[in-house]
Amino acid sequence: MSVEAIWIKILLFGACREAAGIEELDYQLAPSSTAESAWTELKNRFPDLARFDRSILMAVNEEHTGRDTILSSGDTLAIFPPVSGG
Amino acid sequence: MHDIFEITREPIDKQGLEQRLLTGAAGAMVTFDGVVRNQTKGRPVVTLQYEAYVPMAIKEMERLGREIREKWPDVDRIGMIHRFGELKISESSVVIVITSPHRKVAFEACHYAIDRLKQTVPIWKKEVFADGEEWVEGSQGEITKQTI
């Protein structure tokens, strides 16, 4: 990857965390990568995540966000199923 | 403003929360207490396991607090505590307290608060049955429509 590659932290929660068997990882991505492209890479690494493809929600730096959000170095991307608190 | 938003692993002190929120201005206090039910669709539940994205959950509860104040400016105090970890039957998973000078606002705001909390605050629960376990999936449509 080029010198401009970005590093992000990925957090997984709930059923996604269980399916991947990991709750936190640091990831290197190409510049201007979107949350969606991070998700695609993550699915390649943890194929069990694919079943969440249509339902997952994302947050960048603790704010709900869309999958087309462009990531910057140092961002924390959280990926999780629809919330079910209460 | 002395609203209270907390995520805790410890049992929720409901009375303590109510006392911390009472000011002389309140004429009504409505408390919603969400407790663990012993069955889901007839299948006996042993425990519920809650998981939280704590810093974001606090932020989302604070955001919900601001939303409530915009909709009901007469609200006096808002308190929300959500518990995580393993909970037994009849234990409280979430307590929401709203106070206001008159009852109508407190009832309405409290009802709204629990509905929205279930849509936006990043907390997940897993039902543990005698013969297996299952994550509960929330309704994501609402969150994408109203929050993003």
Coordinates of N, CA, C and O in Angstrom, one line a residue, chain B:
Chain B
M1 N -28.4 22.5 34.1 CA -29.0 21.2 33.7 C -28.4 20.1 34.5 O -27.2 20.0 34.6
H2 N -29.2 19.3 35.2 CA -28.6 18.2 36.0 C -29.2 16.9 35.6 O -29.7 16.1 36.4
D3 N -29.3 16.6 34.3 CA -29.8 15.4 33.8 C -28.8 14.3 34.1 O -27.6 14.6 34.3
I4 N -29.2 13.0 34.1 CA -28.3 11.9 34.4 C -28.4 10.9 33.3 O -29.5 10.4 33.0
F5 N -27.3 10.5 32.7 CA -27.2 9.5 31.7 C -26.1 8.5 32.1 O -24.9 8.9 32.1
E6 N -26.4 7.3 32.3 CA -25.4 6.4 32.8 C -25.6 5.0 32.2 O -26.7 4.5 31.9
I7 N -24.4 4.3 32.0 CA -24.4 2.9 31.6 C -23.6 2.2 32.7 O -22.5 2.6 33.1
T8 N -24.2 1.1 33.2 CA -23.5 0.5 34.4 C -23.7 -1.0 34.4 O -24.6 -1.6 33.8
R9 N -22.7 -1.7 35.0 CA -22.7 -3.1 35.1 C -23.5 -3.5 36.4 O -23.9 -4.6 36.6
E10 N -23.6 -2.5 37.3 CA -24.2 -2.8 38.6 C -25.7 -2.7 38.5 O -26.3 -2.1 37.7
P11 N -26.4 -3.3 39.5 CA -27.9 -3.2 39.6 C -28.3 -1.7 39.6 O -27.6 -0.9 40.3
I12 N -29.4 -1.4 39.0 CA -29.8 0.0 38.9 C -30.5 0.5 40.2 O -31.4 -0.2 40.6
D13 N -30.0 1.6 40.8 CA -30.7 2.1 42.0 C -31.8 3.1 41.5 O -31.5 4.3 41.4
K14 N -32.9 2.5 41.3 CA -34.1 3.3 40.8 C -34.5 4.4 41.7 O -34.6 5.6 41.3
Q15 N -34.6 4.1 43.0 CA -35.0 5.1 44.0 C -34.0 6.2 44.1 O -34.3 7.4 44.2
G16 N -32.7 5.8 44.1 CA -31.6 6.8 44.1 C -31.7 7.7 43.0 O -31.5 8.9 43.1
L17 N -32.0 7.2 41.8 CA -32.1 8.0 40.6 C -33.2 9.0 40.7 O -33.0 10.2 40.5
E18 N -34.3 8.5 41.2 CA -35.5 9.4 41.4 C -35.2 10.5 42.3 O -35.5 11.7 42.1
Q19 N -34.5 10.2 43.4 CA -34.2 11.2 44.4 C -33.2 12.2 43.9 O -33.4 13.4 44.1
R20 N -32.3 11.8 43.1 CA -31.3 12.7 42.5 C -31.9 13.7 41.5 O -31.4 14.7 41.3
L21 N -33.1 13.3 41.0 CA -33.7 14.2 40.0 C -34.8 15.1 40.5 O -35.2 16.0 39.8
L22 N -35.2 14.9 41.7 CA -36.3 15.6 42.2 C -35.9 17.1 42.6 O -35.0 17.3 43.4
T23 N -36.5 18.0 42.0 CA -36.4 19.4 42.4 C -37.7 19.9 42.9 O -38.7 19.3 42.6
G24 N -37.8 21.0 43.5 CA -39.0 21.6 43.9 C -40.0 21.9 42.8 O -41.2 22.0 43.0
A25 N -39.4 22.1 41.6 CA -40.2 22.5 40.4 C -41.1 21.4 39.9 O -42.1 21.6 39.2
A26 N -40.8 20.1 40.3 CA -41.5 19.0 39.7 C -42.8 18.8 40.5 O -42.9 18.8 41.7
G27 N -43.9 18.5 39.7 CA -45.2 18.1 40.3 C -45.5 16.7 39.8 O -46.5 16.1 40.3
A28 N -44.7 16.2 38.9 CA -45.0 14.8 38.4 C -43.6 14.2 38.1 O -42.7 14.8 37.6
M29 N -43.6 12.9 38.4 CA -42.4 12.1 38.1 C -42.9 10.8 37.5 O -43.7 10.1 38.1
V30 N -42.5 10.5 36.2 CA -42.9 9.3 35.6 C -41.6 8.4 35.4 O -40.6 8.9 34.9
T31 N -41.7 7.2 35.9 CA -40.5 6.3 35.8 C -40.9 5.1 35.0 O -41.9 4.5 35.2
F32 N -40.1 4.8 34.0 CA -40.2 3.6 33.2 C -39.1 2.6 33.7 O -38.0 3.0 33.7
D33 N -39.5 1.4 34.1 CA -38.6 0.4 34.5 C -38.7 -0.8 33.6 O -39.7 -1.5 33.6
G34 N -37.7 -1.0 32.8 CA -37.7 -2.2 31.9 C -37.1 -3.4 32.7 O -35.9 -3.3 33.1
V35 N -37.9 -4.5 32.8 CA -37.4 -5.6 33.6 C -37.3 -6.9 32.7 O -38.0 -7.0 31.7
V36 N -36.5 -7.8 33.1 CA -36.2 -9.0 32.3 C -37.4 -10.0 32.5 O -37.8 -10.3 33.6
R37 N -38.0 -10.3 31.3 CA -39.2 -11.2 31.3 C -38.7 -12.7 31.3 O -37.7 -13.0 30.7
N38 N -39.6 -13.6 31.8 CA -39.1 -15.0 32.0 C -39.4 -15.8 30.7 O -39.1 -17.0 30.7
Q39 N -39.9 -15.2 29.7 CA -40.1 -16.0 28.5 C -40.2 -15.2 27.2 O -40.5 -14.0 27.3
T40 N -39.8 -15.8 26.1 CA -40.0 -15.1 24.8 C -40.8 -16.0 23.9 O -40.3 -17.1 23.6
K41 N -41.9 -15.6 23.4 CA -42.8 -16.5 22.6 C -42.9 -17.9 23.2 O -42.8 -18.9 22.5
G42 N -43.1 -17.9 24.5 CA -43.4 -19.2 25.2 C -42.1 -20.0 25.5 O -42.2 -21.0 26.3
R43 N -41.0 -19.5 25.1 CA -39.7 -20.2 25.4 C -39.1 -19.6 26.6 O -38.8 -18.4 26.7
P44 N -38.9 -20.5 27.7 CA -38.4 -19.9 29.0 C -37.0 -19.3 28.8 O -36.1 -19.9 28.3
V45 N -36.9 -18.1 29.3 CA -35.6 -17.4 29.3 C -34.9 -17.6 30.7 O -35.5 -17.5 31.7
V46 N -33.6 -17.9 30.6 CA -32.9 -18.1 31.9 C -32.2 -16.8 32.3 O -32.4 -16.3 33.4
T47 N -31.5 -16.1 31.4 CA -30.9 -14.8 31.7 C -30.9 -14.0 30.4 O -31.1 -14.5 29.3
L48 N -30.7 -12.7 30.5 CA -30.4 -11.9 29.4 C -29.0 -11.3 29.5 O -28.6 -10.9 30.6
Q49 N -28.3 -11.3 28.4 CA -26.9 -10.7 28.4 C -26.9 -9.5 27.6 O -27.2 -9.5 26.4
Y50 N -26.6 -8.4 28.2 CA -26.6 -7.1 27.5 C -25.1 -6.7 27.2 O -24.2 -6.8 28.1
E51 N -24.9 -6.1 26.0 CA -23.6 -5.6 25.6 C -23.8 -4.2 25.2 O -24.8 -3.8 24.6
A52 N -22.9 -3.3 25.6 CA -23.0 -1.9 25.2 C -21.8 -1.3 24.6 O -20.7 -1.7 25.0
Y53 N -21.9 -0.4 23.7 CA -20.8 0.4 23.2 C -20.9 1.6 24.1 O -21.5 2.6 23.7
V54 N -20.2 1.6 25.2 CA -20.5 2.5 26.3 C -20.3 4.0 26.0 O -21.3 4.8 26.1
P55 N -19.2 4.4 25.4 CA -19.1 5.9 25.2 C -20.1 6.4 24.2 O -20.7 7.5 24.4
M56 N -20.4 5.6 23.2 CA -21.4 6.0 22.2 C -22.8 6.0 22.8 O -23.7 6.8 22.5
A57 N -23.1 5.0 23.6 CA -24.4 4.8 24.3 C -24.7 6.1 25.1 O -25.8 6.6 25.1
I58 N -23.6 6.5 25.8 CA -23.8 7.8 26.6 C -24.1 9.0 25.7 O -25.1 9.7 26.0
K59 N -23.4 9.1 24.7 CA -23.6 10.2 23.7 C -25.0 10.1 23.1 O -25.7 11.2 23.0
E60 N -25.5 8.9 22.8 CA -26.8 8.8 22.2 C -27.9 9.1 23.2 O -28.9 9.7 22.9
M61 N -27.7 8.8 24.5 CA -28.6 9.1 25.5 C -28.7 10.6 25.7 O -29.7 11.2 25.9
E62 N -27.5 11.2 25.7 CA -27.5 12.7 25.8 C -28.2 13.4 24.6 O -28.9 14.3 24.8
R63 N -28.0 12.8 23.4 CA -28.7 13.3 22.3 C -30.2 13.2 22.4 O -31.0 14.1 22.1
L64 N -30.6 12.1 22.9 CA -32.0 11.8 23.2 C -32.6 12.8 24.2 O -33.7 13.3 24.1
G65 N -31.8 13.1 25.2 CA -32.2 14.1 26.2 C -32.4 15.5 25.5 O -33.4 16.1 25.8
R66 N -31.5 15.8 24.6 CA -31.7 17.1 23.9 C -33.0 17.1 23.1 O -33.7 18.1 23.0
E67 N -33.2 16.0 22.4 CA -34.4 15.8 21.6 C -35.7 16.0 22.4 O -36.6 16.7 22.0
I68 N -35.7 15.4 23.6 CA -36.8 15.5 24.5 C -37.1 16.9 25.0 O -38.2 17.4 25.0
R69 N -36.0 17.6 25.3 CA -36.2 19.0 25.7 C -36.7 19.9 24.6 O -37.4 20.9 24.9
E70 N -36.3 19.6 23.3 CA -36.9 20.4 22.2 C -38.4 20.1 22.1 O -39.1 21.0 21.8
K71 N -38.8 18.8 22.2 CA -40.2 18.5 22.0 C -41.0 18.9 23.2 O -42.2 19.3 23.1
W72 N -40.5 18.8 24.4 CA -41.2 19.1 25.6 C -40.4 20.1 26.5 O -39.8 19.6 27.5
P73 N -40.4 21.4 26.2 CA -39.6 22.3 26.9 C -39.9 22.4 28.4 O -39.1 22.8 29.2
D74 N -41.1 21.9 28.8 CA -41.5 22.0 30.2 C -40.9 20.8 31.1 O -41.1 20.8 32.3
V75 N -40.2 19.9 30.4 CA -39.6 18.8 31.2 C -38.6 19.5 32.2 O -37.8 20.4 31.8
D76 N -38.6 19.0 33.4 CA -37.7 19.5 34.4 C -36.4 18.8 34.4 O -35.3 19.3 34.2
R77 N -36.4 17.4 34.7 CA -35.2 16.6 34.7 C -35.4 15.3 34.0 O -36.5 14.8 33.9
I78 N -34.3 14.8 33.4 CA -34.3 13.6 32.7 C -33.2 12.7 33.3 O -32.1 13.1 33.5
G79 N -33.6 11.4 33.5 CA -32.6 10.5 34.0 C -32.7 9.2 33.2 O -33.9 8.7 33.0
M80 N -31.6 8.6 32.8 CA -31.6 7.3 32.1 C -30.5 6.5 32.5 O -29.3 7.0 32.5
I81 N -30.7 5.3 33.0 CA -29.6 4.4 33.3 C -29.9 3.1 32.6 O -31.0 2.5 32.8
H82 N -28.9 2.6 31.9 CA -29.1 1.3 31.2 C -28.0 0.4 31.8 O -26.8 0.8 31.9
R83 N -28.4 -0.8 32.1 CA -27.4 -1.8 32.7 C -26.9 -2.7 31.6 O -27.6 -2.9 30.6
F84 N -25.7 -3.2 31.7 CA -25.2 -4.3 30.8 C -24.6 -5.4 31.6 O -24.5 -5.4 32.9
G85 N -24.2 -6.5 30.9 CA -23.8 -7.7 31.6 C -24.9 -8.7 31.7 O -25.8 -8.6 30.9
E86 N -24.8 -9.6 32.6 CA -25.8 -10.7 32.7 C -26.9 -10.3 33.7 O -26.6 -10.0 34.9
L87 N -28.2 -10.4 33.3 CA -29.3 -10.0 34.1 C -30.2 -11.1 34.3 O -30.5 -11.9 33.4
K88 N -30.7 -11.3 35.6 CA -31.6 -12.3 35.9 C -33.1 -11.9 35.7 O -33.4 -10.7 35.6
I89 N -34.0 -12.8 35.7 CA -35.4 -12.5 35.6 C -35.8 -11.5 36.6 O -35.4 -11.6 37.8
S90 N -36.6 -10.5 36.2 CA -37.2 -9.4 37.0 C -36.2 -8.4 37.4 O -36.6 -7.4 38.1
E91 N -34.9 -8.5 37.0 CA -34.0 -7.4 37.3 C -34.2 -6.3 36.2 O -34.7 -6.5 35.1
S92 N -33.9 -5.1 36.6 CA -34.1 -3.9 35.7 C -32.9 -3.8 34.7 O -31.8 -3.8 35.2
S93 N -33.3 -3.7 33.5 CA -32.2 -3.5 32.4 C -32.1 -2.0 32.1 O -31.0 -1.5 31.8
V94 N -33.2 -1.3 32.2 CA -33.2 0.2 32.0 C -34.2 0.9 32.8 O -35.3 0.4 33.1
V95 N -33.8 2.0 33.3 CA -34.8 2.9 34.1 C -34.7 4.3 33.5 O -33.6 4.8 33.3
I96 N -35.9 4.8 33.2 CA -35.9 6.2 32.6 C -36.9 7.0 33.6 O -38.0 6.5 33.9
V97 N -36.4 8.1 34.0 CA -37.2 9.0 34.9 C -37.4 10.4 34.2 O -36.4 10.9 33.8
I98 N -38.6 10.9 34.1 CA -38.8 12.2 33.6 C -39.6 13.0 34.7 O -40.6 12.4 35.2
T99 N -39.2 14.2 35.0 CA -40.0 15.0 35.9 C -40.4 16.2 35.2 O -39.8 16.7 34.2
S100 N -41.6 16.8 35.6 CA -42.1 18.0 34.9 C -43.1 18.6 35.9 O -43.6 17.9 36.9
P101 N -43.5 19.9 35.7 CA -44.4 20.5 36.6 C -45.8 19.8 36.7 O -46.4 19.7 37.7
H102 N -46.2 19.3 35.5 CA -47.5 18.6 35.4 C -47.4 17.3 34.7 O -46.5 17.1 33.9
R103 N -48.3 16.4 34.9 CA -48.1 15.0 34.6 C -48.1 14.7 33.1 O -47.4 13.8 32.6
K104 N -48.8 15.4 32.3 CA -49.0 15.1 30.8 C -47.6 15.0 30.1 O -47.3 14.1 29.4
V105 N -46.8 16.0 30.4 CA -45.5 16.1 29.7 C -44.6 15.0 30.2 O -43.9 14.3 29.4
A106 N -44.6 14.7 31.5 CA -43.8 13.6 32.0 C -44.2 12.2 31.4 O -43.3 11.4 31.0
F107 N -45.5 12.0 31.3 CA -46.0 10.7 30.7 C -45.5 10.6 29.2 O -44.9 9.6 28.8
E108 N -45.8 11.7 28.5 CA -45.5 11.7 27.0 C -44.0 11.5 26.8 O -43.5 10.7 26.0
A109 N -43.2 12.3 27.5 CA -41.7 12.3 27.3 C -41.1 11.0 27.7 O -40.2 10.5 27.0
C110 N -41.6 10.4 28.7 CA -41.1 9.1 29.2 C -41.4 8.0 28.2 O -40.5 7.2 27.8
H111 N -42.6 8.0 27.6 CA -43.0 7.0 26.6 C -42.1 7.2 25.4 O -41.5 6.2 24.8
Y112 N -41.9 8.4 25.0 CA -41.0 8.7 23.8 C -39.6 8.3 24.1 O -38.9 7.7 23.2
A113 N -39.1 8.5 25.3 CA -37.7 8.2 25.6 C -37.4 6.7 25.5 O -36.4 6.4 24.9
I114 N -38.3 5.9 26.0 CA -37.9 4.5 25.9 C -38.1 4.0 24.5 O -37.3 3.1 24.0
D115 N -39.0 4.5 23.7 CA -39.2 4.1 22.3 C -37.9 4.4 21.5 O -37.4 3.6 20.8
R116 N -37.4 5.7 21.7 CA -36.3 6.1 21.0 C -35.0 5.4 21.4 O -34.1 5.1 20.6
L117 N -34.9 5.2 22.7 CA -33.7 4.6 23.3 C -33.5 3.2 22.6 O -32.4 2.8 22.2
K118 N -34.6 2.5 22.4 CA -34.6 1.2 21.8 C -34.2 1.2 20.3 O -33.8 0.2 19.7
Q119 N -34.3 2.4 19.7 CA -33.9 2.5 18.3 C -32.5 3.0 18.1 O -31.9 2.7 17.1
T120 N -32.0 3.9 19.0 CA -30.8 4.6 18.7 C -29.6 4.3 19.6 O -28.4 4.5 19.2
V121 N -29.8 3.8 20.8 CA -28.7 3.7 21.7 C -28.0 2.3 21.5 O -28.7 1.3 21.5
P122 N -26.7 2.3 21.2 CA -26.0 1.1 20.8 C -25.8 0.1 22.0 O -24.8 0.1 22.7
I123 N -26.9 -0.7 22.2 CA -26.9 -1.7 23.2 C -27.5 -2.9 22.6 O -28.5 -2.8 21.8
W124 N -27.1 -4.1 22.9 CA -27.6 -5.3 22.3 C -27.9 -6.3 23.4 O -27.2 -6.4 24.4
K125 N -28.9 -7.2 23.2 CA -29.2 -8.2 24.2 C -29.3 -9.6 23.5 O -29.7 -9.7 22.4
K126 N -28.8 -10.5 24.3 CA -28.9 -11.9 23.9 C -29.7 -12.7 24.9 O -29.5 -12.5 26.1
E127 N -30.7 -13.4 24.4 CA -31.5 -14.2 25.3 C -30.9 -15.6 25.5 O -30.5 -16.2 24.5
V128 N -30.7 -16.0 26.7 CA -30.2 -17.3 27.0 C -31.3 -18.2 27.5 O -32.0 -17.9 28.5
F129 N -31.5 -19.2 26.7 CA -32.6 -20.2 27.1 C -31.9 -21.4 27.7 O -30.7 -21.5 27.7
A130 N -32.7 -22.3 28.2 CA -32.2 -23.5 28.8 C -31.4 -24.3 27.8 O -30.4 -25.0 28.1
D131 N -31.9 -24.2 26.5 CA -31.3 -25.1 25.5 C -30.7 -24.3 24.3 O -30.7 -24.7 23.2
G132 N -30.1 -23.1 24.6 CA -29.5 -22.4 23.6 C -29.5 -20.9 23.8 O -30.0 -20.5 24.9
E133 N -29.0 -20.1 22.9 CA -29.1 -18.6 23.1 C -29.3 -18.0 21.7 O -28.9 -18.5 20.7
E134 N -29.8 -16.7 21.8 CA -30.1 -16.0 20.6 C -30.0 -14.5 20.7 O -30.5 -14.0 21.7
W135 N -29.3 -13.8 19.8 CA -29.3 -12.4 19.8 C -30.6 -11.8 19.4 O -31.2 -12.4 18.5
V136 N -31.0 -10.8 20.1 CA -32.3 -10.1 19.7 C -31.9 -9.1 18.6 O -31.0 -8.3 18.9
E137 N -32.6 -9.1 17.5 CA -32.3 -8.1 16.5 C -33.3 -7.0 16.6 O -34.5 -7.2 16.6
G138 N -32.8 -5.7 16.6 CA -33.7 -4.6 16.7 C -34.3 -4.2 15.3 O -34.0 -4.9 14.3
S139 N -35.0 -3.1 15.3 CA -35.6 -2.7 14.0 C -34.8 -1.6 13.5 O -34.8 -0.4 13.9
Q140 N -34.0 -1.9 12.5 CA -33.0 -0.9 12.0 C -33.6 0.1 11.1 O -33.0 1.2 11.0
G141 N -34.8 -0.1 10.5 CA -35.4 0.8 9.6 C -35.5 2.2 10.3 O -35.1 3.2 9.7
E142 N -35.9 2.2 11.5 CA -36.2 3.5 12.2 C -34.9 4.3 12.4 O -34.9 5.5 12.2
I143 N -33.8 3.6 12.8 CA -32.6 4.3 13.1 C -32.0 5.0 11.9 O -31.6 6.1 11.9
T144 N -32.1 4.3 10.7 CA -31.5 4.9 9.5 C -32.3 6.0 9.1 O -31.8 7.0 8.6
K145 N -33.6 5.9 9.2 CA -34.5 7.0 8.8 C -34.4 8.2 9.6 O -34.3 9.3 9.1
Q146 N -34.3 8.0 10.9 CA -34.4 9.2 11.8 C -33.1 9.7 12.3 O -33.1 10.8 12.8
T147 N -32.1 9.0 12.2 CA -30.8 9.4 12.9 C -29.8 9.8 11.9 O -29.0 10.7 12.1
I148 N -29.7 9.2 10.7 CA -28.6 9.5 9.8 C -29.0 10.6 8.9 O -30.1 10.6 8.3

